[in-house]
CSV table of C-alpha atoms in Angstrom, one decimal:
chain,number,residue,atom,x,y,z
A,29,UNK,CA,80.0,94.9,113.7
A,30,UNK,CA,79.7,96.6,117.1
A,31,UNK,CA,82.6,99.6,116.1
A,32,UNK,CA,83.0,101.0,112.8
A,33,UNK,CA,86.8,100.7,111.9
A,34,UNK,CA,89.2,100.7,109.3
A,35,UNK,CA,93.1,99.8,108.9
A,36,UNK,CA,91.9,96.9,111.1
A,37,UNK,CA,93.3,93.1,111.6
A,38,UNK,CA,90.8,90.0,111.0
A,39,UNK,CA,91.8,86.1,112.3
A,40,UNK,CA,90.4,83.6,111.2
A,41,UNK,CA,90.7,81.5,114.9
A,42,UNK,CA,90.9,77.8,115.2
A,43,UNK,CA,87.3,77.6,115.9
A,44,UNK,CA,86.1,79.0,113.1
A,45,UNK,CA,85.4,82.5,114.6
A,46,UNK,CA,87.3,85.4,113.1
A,47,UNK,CA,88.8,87.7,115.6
A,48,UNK,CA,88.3,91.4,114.9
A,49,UNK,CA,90.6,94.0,116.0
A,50,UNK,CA,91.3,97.7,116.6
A,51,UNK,CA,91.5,100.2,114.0
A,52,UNK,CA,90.6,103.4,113.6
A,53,UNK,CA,86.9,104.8,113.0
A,54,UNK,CA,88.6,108.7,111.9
A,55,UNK,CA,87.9,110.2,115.5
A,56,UNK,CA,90.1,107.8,117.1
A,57,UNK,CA,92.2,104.3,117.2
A,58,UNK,CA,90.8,101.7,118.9
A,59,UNK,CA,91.7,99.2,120.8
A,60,UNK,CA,88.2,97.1,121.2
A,61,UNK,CA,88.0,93.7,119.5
A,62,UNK,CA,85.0,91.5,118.6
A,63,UNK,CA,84.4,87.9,117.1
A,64,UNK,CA,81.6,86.8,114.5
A,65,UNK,CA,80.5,83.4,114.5
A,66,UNK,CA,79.7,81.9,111.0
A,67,UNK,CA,77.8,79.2,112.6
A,68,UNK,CA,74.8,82.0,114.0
A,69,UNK,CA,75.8,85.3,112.2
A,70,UNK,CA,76.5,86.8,115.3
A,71,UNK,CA,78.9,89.4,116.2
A,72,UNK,CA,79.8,89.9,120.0
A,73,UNK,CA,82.2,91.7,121.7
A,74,UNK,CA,85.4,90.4,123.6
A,75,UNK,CA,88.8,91.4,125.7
A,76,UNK,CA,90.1,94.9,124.7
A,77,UNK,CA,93.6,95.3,124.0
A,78,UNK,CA,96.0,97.1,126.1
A,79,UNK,CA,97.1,99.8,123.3
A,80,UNK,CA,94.5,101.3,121.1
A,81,UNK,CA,96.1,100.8,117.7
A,82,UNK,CA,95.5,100.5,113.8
A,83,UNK,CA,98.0,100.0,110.8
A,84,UNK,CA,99.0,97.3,113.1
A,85,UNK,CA,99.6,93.7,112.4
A,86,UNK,CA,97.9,90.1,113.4
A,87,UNK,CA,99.0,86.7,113.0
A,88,UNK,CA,97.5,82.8,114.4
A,89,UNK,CA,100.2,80.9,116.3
A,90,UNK,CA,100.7,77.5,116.2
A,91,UNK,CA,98.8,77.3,119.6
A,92,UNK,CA,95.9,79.2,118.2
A,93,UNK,CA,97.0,82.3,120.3
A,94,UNK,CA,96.6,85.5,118.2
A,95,UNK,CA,100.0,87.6,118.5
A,96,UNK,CA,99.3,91.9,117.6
A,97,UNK,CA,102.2,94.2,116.8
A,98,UNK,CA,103.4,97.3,116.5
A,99,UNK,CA,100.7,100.1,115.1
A,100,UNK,CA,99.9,103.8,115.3
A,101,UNK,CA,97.4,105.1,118.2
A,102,UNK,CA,96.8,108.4,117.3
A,103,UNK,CA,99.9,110.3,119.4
A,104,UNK,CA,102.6,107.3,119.2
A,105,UNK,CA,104.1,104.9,116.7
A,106,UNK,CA,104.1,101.8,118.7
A,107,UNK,CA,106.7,98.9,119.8
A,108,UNK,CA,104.3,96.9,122.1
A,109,UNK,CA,103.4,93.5,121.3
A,110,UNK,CA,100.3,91.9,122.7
A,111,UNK,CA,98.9,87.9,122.4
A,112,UNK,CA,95.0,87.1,122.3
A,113,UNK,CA,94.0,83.5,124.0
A,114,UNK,CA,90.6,82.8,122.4
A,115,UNK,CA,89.9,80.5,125.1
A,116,UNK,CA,89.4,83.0,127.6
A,117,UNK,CA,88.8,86.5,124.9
A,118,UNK,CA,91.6,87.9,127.4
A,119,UNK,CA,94.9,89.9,126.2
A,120,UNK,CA,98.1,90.0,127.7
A,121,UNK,CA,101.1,92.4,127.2
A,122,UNK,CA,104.7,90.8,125.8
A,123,UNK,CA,107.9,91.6,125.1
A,124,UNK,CA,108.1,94.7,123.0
A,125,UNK,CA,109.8,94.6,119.5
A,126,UNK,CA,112.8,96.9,119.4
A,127,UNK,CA,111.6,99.0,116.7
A,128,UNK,CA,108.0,100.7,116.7
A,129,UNK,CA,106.8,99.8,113.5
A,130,UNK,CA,103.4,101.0,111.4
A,131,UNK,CA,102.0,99.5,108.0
A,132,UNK,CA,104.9,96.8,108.3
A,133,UNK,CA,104.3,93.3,107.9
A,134,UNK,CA,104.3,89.9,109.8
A,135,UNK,CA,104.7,86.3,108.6
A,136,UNK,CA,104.6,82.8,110.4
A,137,UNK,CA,107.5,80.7,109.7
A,138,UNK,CA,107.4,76.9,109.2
A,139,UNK,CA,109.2,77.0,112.9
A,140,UNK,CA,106.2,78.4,114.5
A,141,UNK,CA,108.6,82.3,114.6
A,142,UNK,CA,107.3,85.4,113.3
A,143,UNK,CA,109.2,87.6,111.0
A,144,UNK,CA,108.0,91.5,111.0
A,145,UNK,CA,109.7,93.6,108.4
A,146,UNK,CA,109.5,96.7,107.6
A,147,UNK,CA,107.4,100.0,108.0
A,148,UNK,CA,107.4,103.2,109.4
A,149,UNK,CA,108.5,104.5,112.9
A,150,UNK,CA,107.1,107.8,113.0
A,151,UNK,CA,110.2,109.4,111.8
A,152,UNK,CA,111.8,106.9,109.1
A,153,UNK,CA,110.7,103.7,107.2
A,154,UNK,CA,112.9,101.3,108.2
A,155,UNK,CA,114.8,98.6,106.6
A,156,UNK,CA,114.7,96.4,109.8
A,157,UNK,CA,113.3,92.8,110.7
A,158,UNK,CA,113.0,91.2,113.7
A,159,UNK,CA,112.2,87.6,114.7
A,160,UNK,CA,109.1,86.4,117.9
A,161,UNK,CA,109.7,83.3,119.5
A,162,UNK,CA,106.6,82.2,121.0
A,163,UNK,CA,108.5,79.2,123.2
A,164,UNK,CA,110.5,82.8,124.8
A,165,UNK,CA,107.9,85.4,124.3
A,166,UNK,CA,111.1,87.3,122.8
A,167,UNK,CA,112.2,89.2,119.8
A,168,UNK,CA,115.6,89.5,118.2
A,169,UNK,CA,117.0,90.7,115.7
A,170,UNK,CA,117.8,89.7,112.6
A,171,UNK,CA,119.1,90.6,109.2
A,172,UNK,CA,118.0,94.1,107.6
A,173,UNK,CA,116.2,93.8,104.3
A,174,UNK,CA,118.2,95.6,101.1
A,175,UNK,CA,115.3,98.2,101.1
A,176,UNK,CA,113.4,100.6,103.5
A,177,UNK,CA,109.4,100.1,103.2
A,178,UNK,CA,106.1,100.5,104.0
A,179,UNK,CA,103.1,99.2,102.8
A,180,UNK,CA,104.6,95.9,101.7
A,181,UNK,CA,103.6,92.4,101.5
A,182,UNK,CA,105.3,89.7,103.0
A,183,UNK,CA,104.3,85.9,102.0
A,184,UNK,CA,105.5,81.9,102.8
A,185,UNK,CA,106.6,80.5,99.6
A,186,UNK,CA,106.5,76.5,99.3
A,187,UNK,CA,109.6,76.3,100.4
A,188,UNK,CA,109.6,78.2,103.5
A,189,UNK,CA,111.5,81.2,102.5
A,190,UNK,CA,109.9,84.8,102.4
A,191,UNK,CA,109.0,86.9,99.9
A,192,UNK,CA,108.9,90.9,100.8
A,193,UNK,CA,108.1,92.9,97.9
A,194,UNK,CA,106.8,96.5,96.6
A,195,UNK,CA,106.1,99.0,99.4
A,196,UNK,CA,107.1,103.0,99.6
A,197,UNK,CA,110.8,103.8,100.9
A,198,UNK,CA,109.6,107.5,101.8
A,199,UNK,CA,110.5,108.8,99.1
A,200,UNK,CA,109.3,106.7,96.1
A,201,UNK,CA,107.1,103.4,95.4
A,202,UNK,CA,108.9,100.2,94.9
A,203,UNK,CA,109.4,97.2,92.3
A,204,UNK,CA,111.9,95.6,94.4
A,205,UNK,CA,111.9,92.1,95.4
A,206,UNK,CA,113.7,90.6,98.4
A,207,UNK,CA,114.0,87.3,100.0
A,208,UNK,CA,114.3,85.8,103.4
A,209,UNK,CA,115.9,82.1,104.2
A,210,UNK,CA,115.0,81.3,108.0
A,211,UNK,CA,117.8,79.0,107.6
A,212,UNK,CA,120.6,81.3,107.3
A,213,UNK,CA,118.7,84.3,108.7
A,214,UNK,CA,119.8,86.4,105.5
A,215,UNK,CA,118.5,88.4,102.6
A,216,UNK,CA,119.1,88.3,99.2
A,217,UNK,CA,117.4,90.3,96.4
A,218,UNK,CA,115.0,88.3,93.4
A,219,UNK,CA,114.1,89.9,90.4
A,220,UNK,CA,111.8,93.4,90.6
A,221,UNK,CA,108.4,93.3,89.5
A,222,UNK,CA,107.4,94.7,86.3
A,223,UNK,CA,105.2,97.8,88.1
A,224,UNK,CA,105.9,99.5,91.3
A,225,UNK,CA,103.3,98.9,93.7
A,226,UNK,CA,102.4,100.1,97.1
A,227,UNK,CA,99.8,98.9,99.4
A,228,UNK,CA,99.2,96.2,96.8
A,229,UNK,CA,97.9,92.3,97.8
A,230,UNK,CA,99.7,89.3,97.0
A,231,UNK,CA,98.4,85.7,97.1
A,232,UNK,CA,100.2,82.4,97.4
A,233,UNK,CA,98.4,80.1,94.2
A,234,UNK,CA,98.0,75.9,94.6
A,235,UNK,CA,100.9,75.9,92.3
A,236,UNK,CA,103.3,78.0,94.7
A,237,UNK,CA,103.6,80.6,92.3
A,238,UNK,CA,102.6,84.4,93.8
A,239,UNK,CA,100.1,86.3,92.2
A,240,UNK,CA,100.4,90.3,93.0
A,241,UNK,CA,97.8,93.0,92.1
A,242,UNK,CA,97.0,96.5,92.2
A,243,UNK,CA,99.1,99.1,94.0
A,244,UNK,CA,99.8,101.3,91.4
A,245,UNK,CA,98.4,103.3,88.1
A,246,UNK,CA,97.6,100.2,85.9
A,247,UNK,CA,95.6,97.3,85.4
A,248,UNK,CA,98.2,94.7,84.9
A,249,UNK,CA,98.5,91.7,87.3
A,250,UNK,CA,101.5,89.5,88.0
A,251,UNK,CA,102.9,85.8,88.7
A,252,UNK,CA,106.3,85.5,90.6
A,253,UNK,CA,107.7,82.2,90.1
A,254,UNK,CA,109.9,80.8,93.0
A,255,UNK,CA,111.6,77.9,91.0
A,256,UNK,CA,112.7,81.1,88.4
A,257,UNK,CA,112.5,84.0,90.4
A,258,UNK,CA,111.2,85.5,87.3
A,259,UNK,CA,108.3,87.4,86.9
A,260,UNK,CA,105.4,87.3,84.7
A,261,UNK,CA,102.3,89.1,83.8
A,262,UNK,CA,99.1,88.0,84.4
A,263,UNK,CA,96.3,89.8,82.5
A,264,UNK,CA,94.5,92.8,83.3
A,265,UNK,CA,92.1,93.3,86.1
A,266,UNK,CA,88.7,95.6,85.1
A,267,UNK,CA,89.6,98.3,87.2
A,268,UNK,CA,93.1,99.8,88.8
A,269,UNK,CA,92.9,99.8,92.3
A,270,UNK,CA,94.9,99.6,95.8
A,271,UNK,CA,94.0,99.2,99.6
A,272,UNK,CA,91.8,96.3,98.3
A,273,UNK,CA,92.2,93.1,99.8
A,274,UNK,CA,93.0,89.6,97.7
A,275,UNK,CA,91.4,86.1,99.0
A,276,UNK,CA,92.2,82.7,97.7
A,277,UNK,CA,89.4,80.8,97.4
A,278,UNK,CA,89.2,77.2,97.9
A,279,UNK,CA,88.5,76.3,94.2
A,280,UNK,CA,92.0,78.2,93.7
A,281,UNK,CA,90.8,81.4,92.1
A,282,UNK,CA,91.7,84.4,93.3
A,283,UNK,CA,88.5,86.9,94.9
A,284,UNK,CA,89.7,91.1,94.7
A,285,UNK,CA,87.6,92.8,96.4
A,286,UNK,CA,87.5,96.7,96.9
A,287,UNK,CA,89.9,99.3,97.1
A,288,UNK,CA,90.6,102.8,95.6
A,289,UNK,CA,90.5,104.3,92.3
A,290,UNK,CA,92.5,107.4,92.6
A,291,UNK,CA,89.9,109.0,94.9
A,292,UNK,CA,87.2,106.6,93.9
A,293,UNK,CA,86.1,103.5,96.5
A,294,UNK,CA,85.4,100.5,94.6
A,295,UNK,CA,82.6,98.1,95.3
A,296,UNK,CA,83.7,96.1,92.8
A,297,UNK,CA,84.7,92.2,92.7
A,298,UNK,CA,86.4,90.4,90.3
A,299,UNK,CA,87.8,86.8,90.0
A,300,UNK,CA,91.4,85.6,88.4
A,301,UNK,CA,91.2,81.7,87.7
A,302,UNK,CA,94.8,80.7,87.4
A,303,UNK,CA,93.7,77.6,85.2
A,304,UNK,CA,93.2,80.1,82.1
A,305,UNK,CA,94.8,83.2,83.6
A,306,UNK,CA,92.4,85.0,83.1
A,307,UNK,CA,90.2,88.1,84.8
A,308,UNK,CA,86.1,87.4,85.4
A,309,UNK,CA,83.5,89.7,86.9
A,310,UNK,CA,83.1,88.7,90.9
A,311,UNK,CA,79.9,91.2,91.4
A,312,UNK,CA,79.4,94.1,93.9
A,313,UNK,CA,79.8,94.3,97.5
A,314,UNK,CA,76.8,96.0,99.3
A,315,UNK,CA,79.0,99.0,100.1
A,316,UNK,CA,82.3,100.4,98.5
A,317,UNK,CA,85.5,100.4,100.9
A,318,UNK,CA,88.7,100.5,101.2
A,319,UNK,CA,91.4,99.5,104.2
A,320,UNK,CA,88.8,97.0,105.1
A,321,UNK,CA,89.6,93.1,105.4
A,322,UNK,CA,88.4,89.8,103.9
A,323,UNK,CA,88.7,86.5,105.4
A,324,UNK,CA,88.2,83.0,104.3
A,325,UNK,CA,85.9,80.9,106.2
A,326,UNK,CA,85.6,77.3,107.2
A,327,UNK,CA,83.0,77.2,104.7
A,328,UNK,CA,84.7,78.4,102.2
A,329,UNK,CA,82.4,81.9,102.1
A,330,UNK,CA,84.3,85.1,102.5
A,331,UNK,CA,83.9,87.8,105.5
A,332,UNK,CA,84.3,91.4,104.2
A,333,UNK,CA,84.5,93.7,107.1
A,334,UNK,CA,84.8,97.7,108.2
A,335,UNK,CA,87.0,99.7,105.8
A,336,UNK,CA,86.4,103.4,104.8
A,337,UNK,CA,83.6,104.8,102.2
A,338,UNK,CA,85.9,108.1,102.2
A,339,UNK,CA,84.1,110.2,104.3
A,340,UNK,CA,83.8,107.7,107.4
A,341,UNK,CA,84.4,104.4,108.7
A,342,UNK,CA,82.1,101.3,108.0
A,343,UNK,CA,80.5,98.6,110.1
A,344,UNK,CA,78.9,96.6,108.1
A,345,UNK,CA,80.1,93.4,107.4
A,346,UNK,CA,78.9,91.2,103.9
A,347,UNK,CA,79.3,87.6,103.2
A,348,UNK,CA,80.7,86.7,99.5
A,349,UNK,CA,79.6,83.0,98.5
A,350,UNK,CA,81.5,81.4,95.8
């Protein structure tokens, strides 16, 4: 890449391009963005943001317009909200949010919305979510999760409601499981994971079921089943870890890549086929990082980018073929 960065955003863009963007590089947050292009190997630069930001979040549109929220720039916990139109690599400035939010988390709804929930303001961690309308370019909002956190997941089950789990409520790490019904705007609580995890990954599977890992001092994996909202566990990955990043490949497998080991950066991979349930070897990435991110090509190949080595931020960027 052109910046080294970490607690950056990646989009994967309509095009095929993925859409790099801000972070932090350990002397200061950024707010430059780039684009590789799978088709040459090529990384270039494009349109800065307004707001140098990292811990932030990114989602795709409907439209293919890239909205950014919330984030930390070094001095202030921020509110602003900012779209990306990759047909001219320009930004422009939108409503803001009515909370400033860091290491939250955003989803797209089946109605094109975003819901952000969650993280921290600079003073508290915050129970709150709001809702984006793209047709407005405003936010309102809506119903307050059960539980203050940071450092959560948030993910679209098959059947359109949300599932927010794990996280850190400032004063302790989480096994708490909520979720959200677009239809009535509401909250209810599911069953709590086995292990209390923060800064964990969680993938949606084929079969709808949700497959969490790492986050806290164990090896154990789990499913969370939407049609039971029970949890279950599912084997042991080789090595405990958290600030990795989890990839679902197009074969249905699972790719973990990186992350920390107490104080250790992992360059290890590993593999979790849901046919058998089971935990395989997935190799080792060229350099060890954590807070970095990994995207899932049109080709089916995944894009590991930036992250930390502990002493500094990365920009090299690896290709993992499956």
């Amino acid at each position: 890449m052109q910046h080294a960065r970490d607690e950056h955003t990646a989009s994967l863009l309509t095009d095929g391009r993925v859409l790099v963007i801000g972070g932090s590089n350990r002397d200061t947050s950024l707010n430059s963005a780039e684009l590789y292009d799978p088709s040459i190997g090529t990384w270039s630069i494009t349109g800065s943001m307004n707001d140098k930001r990292y811990g932030h979040t990114a989602c795709k549109l409907i439209d293919g317009k890239i909205l950014v929220t919330g984030g930390f720039d070094g001095d202030v916990y921020l509110n602003s909200t900012e779209l990306y139109d990759p047909s001219t690599g320009l930004w422009t400035i939108v409503s803001s949010m009515n909370d400033a939010r860091n290491f939250h988390a955003a989803s797209i709804l089946a109605n094109g919305n975003v819901l952000v929930t969650g993280g921290f303001n600079g003073d508290v961690v915050l129970n709150t979510a709001e809702l984006y309308d793209p047709s407005t370019g405003n936010w309102t909002i809506t119903d307050s999760m059960n539980n203050a956190r940071d450092g959560h997941t948030s993910s679209i089950l098959t059947n359109e409601k949300v599932l927010v789990i794990g996280g850190f409520n400032g004063k302790t790490t989480l096994d708490v499981a909520e979720l959200y019904d677009p239809l009535t705007e509401t909250w209810k609580t599911t069953r709590n994971m086995r292990n209390a995890r923060h800064y964990l990954s969680a993938s949606v599977l084929k079969d709808g079921k949700v497959l969490v890992t790492g986050g806290y001092r164990g090896h154990i994996a789990e499913l969370y089943d939407p049609s039971t909202e029970l949890w279950t566990t599912a084997g042991n990955m080789s090595v405990v870890r958290s600030n990795h990043q989890a990839s679902l490949l197009r074969t249905g497998k699972v790719l973990v890549t990186g992350g920390l080991h107490d104080s250790t950066l992992l360059n290890i991979a590993e593999l979790y086929d849901p046919s058998t349930g089971t935990w395989t070897k997935g190799g080792r990435m060229n350099n060890a990082r954590s807070f970095h991110t990994a995207s899932v090509l049109l080709s089916g190949k995944v894009l590991v980018t930036g992250g930390s080595d502990g002493s500094a931020a990365l920009n090299s960027a690896e290709l993992y073929d499956p």
